[in-house]
CSV table of C-alpha atoms and ligand atoms in Angstrom, one decimal:
chain,number,residue,atom,x,y,z
A,1,MET,CA,-0.8,18.7,-7.8
A,2,CYS,CA,0.1,15.2,-6.6
A,3,ILE,CA,3.1,14.5,-4.5
A,4,PHE,CA,3.5,11.0,-5.8
A,5,CYS,CA,3.3,12.2,-9.5
A,6,ASP,CA,6.1,14.6,-8.6
A,7,ILE,CA,8.2,11.8,-7.2
A,8,ILE,CA,7.5,9.7,-10.3
A,9,ASP,CA,8.6,12.6,-12.5
A,10,HIS,CA,11.8,13.0,-10.3
A,11,LYS,CA,10.8,16.5,-9.3
A,12,ILE,CA,10.9,15.4,-5.7
A,13,PRO,CA,13.8,13.0,-4.6
A,14,SER,CA,13.0,9.6,-3.2
A,15,SER,CA,14.8,6.3,-2.4
A,16,VAL,CA,13.8,4.1,-5.3
A,17,VAL,CA,13.5,0.4,-4.4
A,18,TYR,CA,12.2,-0.8,-7.8
A,19,GLU,CA,11.1,0.8,-11.1
A,20,ASP,CA,9.7,-0.5,-14.4
A,21,GLU,CA,7.6,0.9,-17.2
A,22,LYS,CA,4.4,0.9,-15.1
A,23,VAL,CA,5.4,0.9,-11.5
A,24,LEU,CA,7.6,2.8,-9.0
A,25,ALA,CA,8.5,1.5,-5.5
A,26,ILE,CA,10.1,3.8,-3.0
A,27,LEU,CA,10.9,3.8,0.7
A,28,ASP,CA,8.1,5.4,2.7
A,29,ILE,CA,9.5,8.5,4.3
A,30,SER,CA,7.9,7.5,7.6
A,31,GLN,CA,9.6,4.0,7.8
A,32,VAL,CA,6.9,2.7,10.3
A,33,THR,CA,9.1,-0.4,10.3
A,34,ARG,CA,12.6,-0.7,8.8
A,35,GLY,CA,12.1,-1.4,5.0
A,36,HIS,CA,8.5,0.1,4.8
A,37,THR,CA,8.0,0.5,1.0
A,38,LEU,CA,5.3,2.1,-1.2
A,39,VAL,CA,4.4,0.6,-4.6
A,40,MET,CA,2.6,2.9,-6.9
A,41,PRO,CA,1.5,2.9,-10.6
A,42,LYS,CA,3.2,5.6,-12.7
A,43,LYS,CA,-0.2,6.5,-14.1
A,44,HIS,CA,-2.1,8.8,-11.7
A,45,VAL,CA,-5.1,7.0,-10.4
A,46,ARG,CA,-6.7,7.9,-7.1
A,47,ASN,CA,-7.3,4.6,-5.4
A,48,ILE,CA,-7.9,0.9,-5.9
A,49,ILE,CA,-11.6,1.3,-6.6
A,50,GLU,CA,-11.1,4.0,-9.3
A,51,ALA,CA,-8.0,2.4,-10.8
A,52,ASP,CA,-7.8,0.5,-14.1
A,53,GLU,CA,-7.1,-3.2,-13.7
A,54,GLU,CA,-3.7,-2.9,-15.5
A,55,SER,CA,-2.4,-0.5,-12.9
A,56,VAL,CA,-3.6,-2.6,-10.0
A,57,LEU,CA,-2.2,-5.8,-11.4
A,58,ALA,CA,1.2,-4.2,-12.1
A,59,CYS,CA,1.4,-2.9,-8.5
A,60,VAL,CA,0.3,-6.2,-7.0
A,61,SER,CA,2.8,-8.2,-9.1
A,62,ALA,CA,5.6,-5.9,-8.0
A,63,ALA,CA,4.4,-5.9,-4.4
A,64,LYS,CA,4.4,-9.7,-4.4
A,65,LYS,CA,8.1,-9.8,-5.5
A,66,LEU,CA,9.2,-7.0,-3.3
A,67,ALA,CA,7.5,-8.3,-0.2
A,68,GLY,CA,9.6,-11.5,-0.5
A,69,GLN,CA,12.8,-9.6,-1.2
A,70,ILE,CA,12.2,-7.2,1.7
A,71,VAL,CA,11.4,-9.9,4.2
A,72,THR,CA,14.4,-11.9,3.3
A,73,ASN,CA,17.0,-9.1,3.1
A,74,CYS,CA,15.7,-7.1,6.1
A,75,LYS,CA,15.4,-10.4,8.1
A,76,ALA,CA,11.8,-9.7,9.0
A,77,SER,CA,9.5,-12.4,10.2
A,78,GLY,CA,6.3,-11.3,8.4
A,79,VAL,CA,4.8,-8.5,6.3
A,80,ASN,CA,1.6,-6.6,5.9
A,81,VAL,CA,0.7,-5.6,2.3
A,82,LEU,CA,-2.2,-3.1,2.2
A,83,THR,CA,-3.7,-0.2,0.4
A,84,ASN,CA,-5.9,2.5,2.1
A,85,CYS,CA,-8.8,3.8,0.1
A,86,GLY,CA,-10.6,6.9,1.2
A,87,GLU,CA,-10.2,9.2,4.2
A,88,SER,CA,-12.0,6.9,6.6
A,89,ALA,CA,-9.5,4.1,5.7
A,90,GLY,CA,-6.5,6.4,6.4
A,91,GLN,CA,-5.6,7.3,2.8
A,92,SER,CA,-3.6,10.6,3.0
A,93,VAL,CA,-2.2,10.7,-0.5
A,94,ASP,CA,-4.7,10.4,-3.3
A,95,HIS,CA,-2.5,8.4,-5.7
A,96,LEU,CA,-2.9,4.6,-5.5
A,97,HIS,CA,-0.2,3.0,-3.5
A,98,PHE,CA,0.4,-0.3,-1.7
A,99,HIS,CA,2.2,-0.3,1.6
A,100,ILE,CA,4.7,-3.1,2.2
A,101,ILE,CA,5.3,-3.2,5.9
A,102,PRO,CA,7.8,-5.8,7.0
A,103,ARG,CA,7.1,-7.1,10.5
A,104,TYR,CA,9.6,-7.9,13.2
A,105,ASP,CA,7.8,-8.5,16.6
A,106,GLU,CA,4.9,-7.3,18.6
A,107,ASN,CA,6.9,-4.1,19.6
A,108,ASP,CA,7.6,-3.0,16.1
A,109,CYS,CA,5.3,0.1,16.2
A,110,VAL,CA,2.5,-1.4,14.1
A,111,ASP,CA,-0.8,-2.5,15.6
A,112,ILE,CA,-3.2,-3.9,13.1
A,113,LYS,CA,-6.0,-5.6,15.0
A,114,PHE,CA,-9.7,-6.1,14.7
A,115,ASN,CA,-11.5,-5.0,17.8
A,116,GLU,CA,-14.6,-6.8,19.1
A,117,SER,CA,-17.6,-5.5,17.2
A,118,PRO,CA,-21.4,-6.0,17.2
A,119,LYS,CA,-22.6,-9.3,15.7
A,120,GLN,CA,-24.0,-9.0,12.1
A,121,ASP,CA,-26.6,-11.0,10.3
A,122,LEU,CA,-24.5,-12.6,7.6
A,123,ASP,CA,-27.5,-13.3,5.3
A,124,GLU,CA,-28.5,-9.6,5.5
A,125,VAL,CA,-24.9,-8.4,4.9
A,126,LEU,CA,-24.6,-10.7,1.9
A,127,LYS,CA,-27.9,-9.4,0.4
A,128,THR,CA,-26.6,-5.8,0.9
A,129,ILE,CA,-23.3,-6.5,-0.7
A,130,LYS,CA,-24.8,-8.3,-3.7
A,131,GLY,CA,-27.3,-5.4,-4.2
B,201,5GP,P1,-1.5,6.7,3.1
B,201,5GP,O1,-1.8,7.3,4.4
B,201,5GP,O2,-2.1,7.5,1.9
B,201,5GP,O3,-2.0,5.2,3.0
B,201,5GP,O4,0.0,6.6,2.9
B,201,5GP,C1,0.8,7.7,2.4
B,201,5GP,C2,2.2,7.4,2.8
B,201,5GP,O5,3.0,8.3,2.0
B,201,5GP,C3,2.5,7.7,4.3
B,201,5GP,O6,3.0,6.5,4.9
B,201,5GP,C4,3.6,8.8,4.2
B,201,5GP,O7,4.6,8.6,5.1
B,201,5GP,C5,4.2,8.6,2.8
B,201,5GP,N1,4.6,9.9,2.2
B,201,5GP,C6,4.0,11.1,2.2
B,201,5GP,N2,4.8,12.0,1.6
B,201,5GP,C7,6.0,11.3,1.1
B,201,5GP,C8,7.1,11.8,0.5
B,201,5GP,O8,7.2,12.9,0.1
B,201,5GP,N3,8.0,10.8,0.2
B,201,5GP,C9,7.9,9.5,0.6
B,201,5GP,N4,8.9,8.7,0.3
B,201,5GP,N5,6.8,9.1,1.3
B,201,5GP,C10,5.8,10.0,1.5
B,202,ZN,ZN1,-0.5,11.2,-8.8
């Protein structure tokens, strides 16, 4: 059972922002900021790593257009577009989705920041990533 598949199949109601053959965009029920939207492929794929390229491209293309539309019409000053992949990254629904989070000011209930962290040897990191 997947809650987003149920939304896509109209078994669960949602506020549809955009829909086409491959993609559904809905208002996030939590509205972390006003206009917070989720863009998801209609095909069930768990996350960005497991997804086929077509599903990802369809979502990113829709997210690009919607981000601009939402920023303009909600009179936001910026936007975060992100996808969480895996529990450690904060993914709570295992159906690929991109958050579009319009940003207003520093008091808008979102705090995405990189804390100071231990220095890394970049050559070693590069070697690890390249395998
Ligand atoms: P994640 O934590 O997986 O990156 O994001 C899942 C998002 O889905 C959360 O922001 C949560 O508010 C939203 N969500 C969960 N259930 C529902 C639902 O039934 N309807 C809508 N519109 N959003 C939901
Ligand atoms: Zn699903």
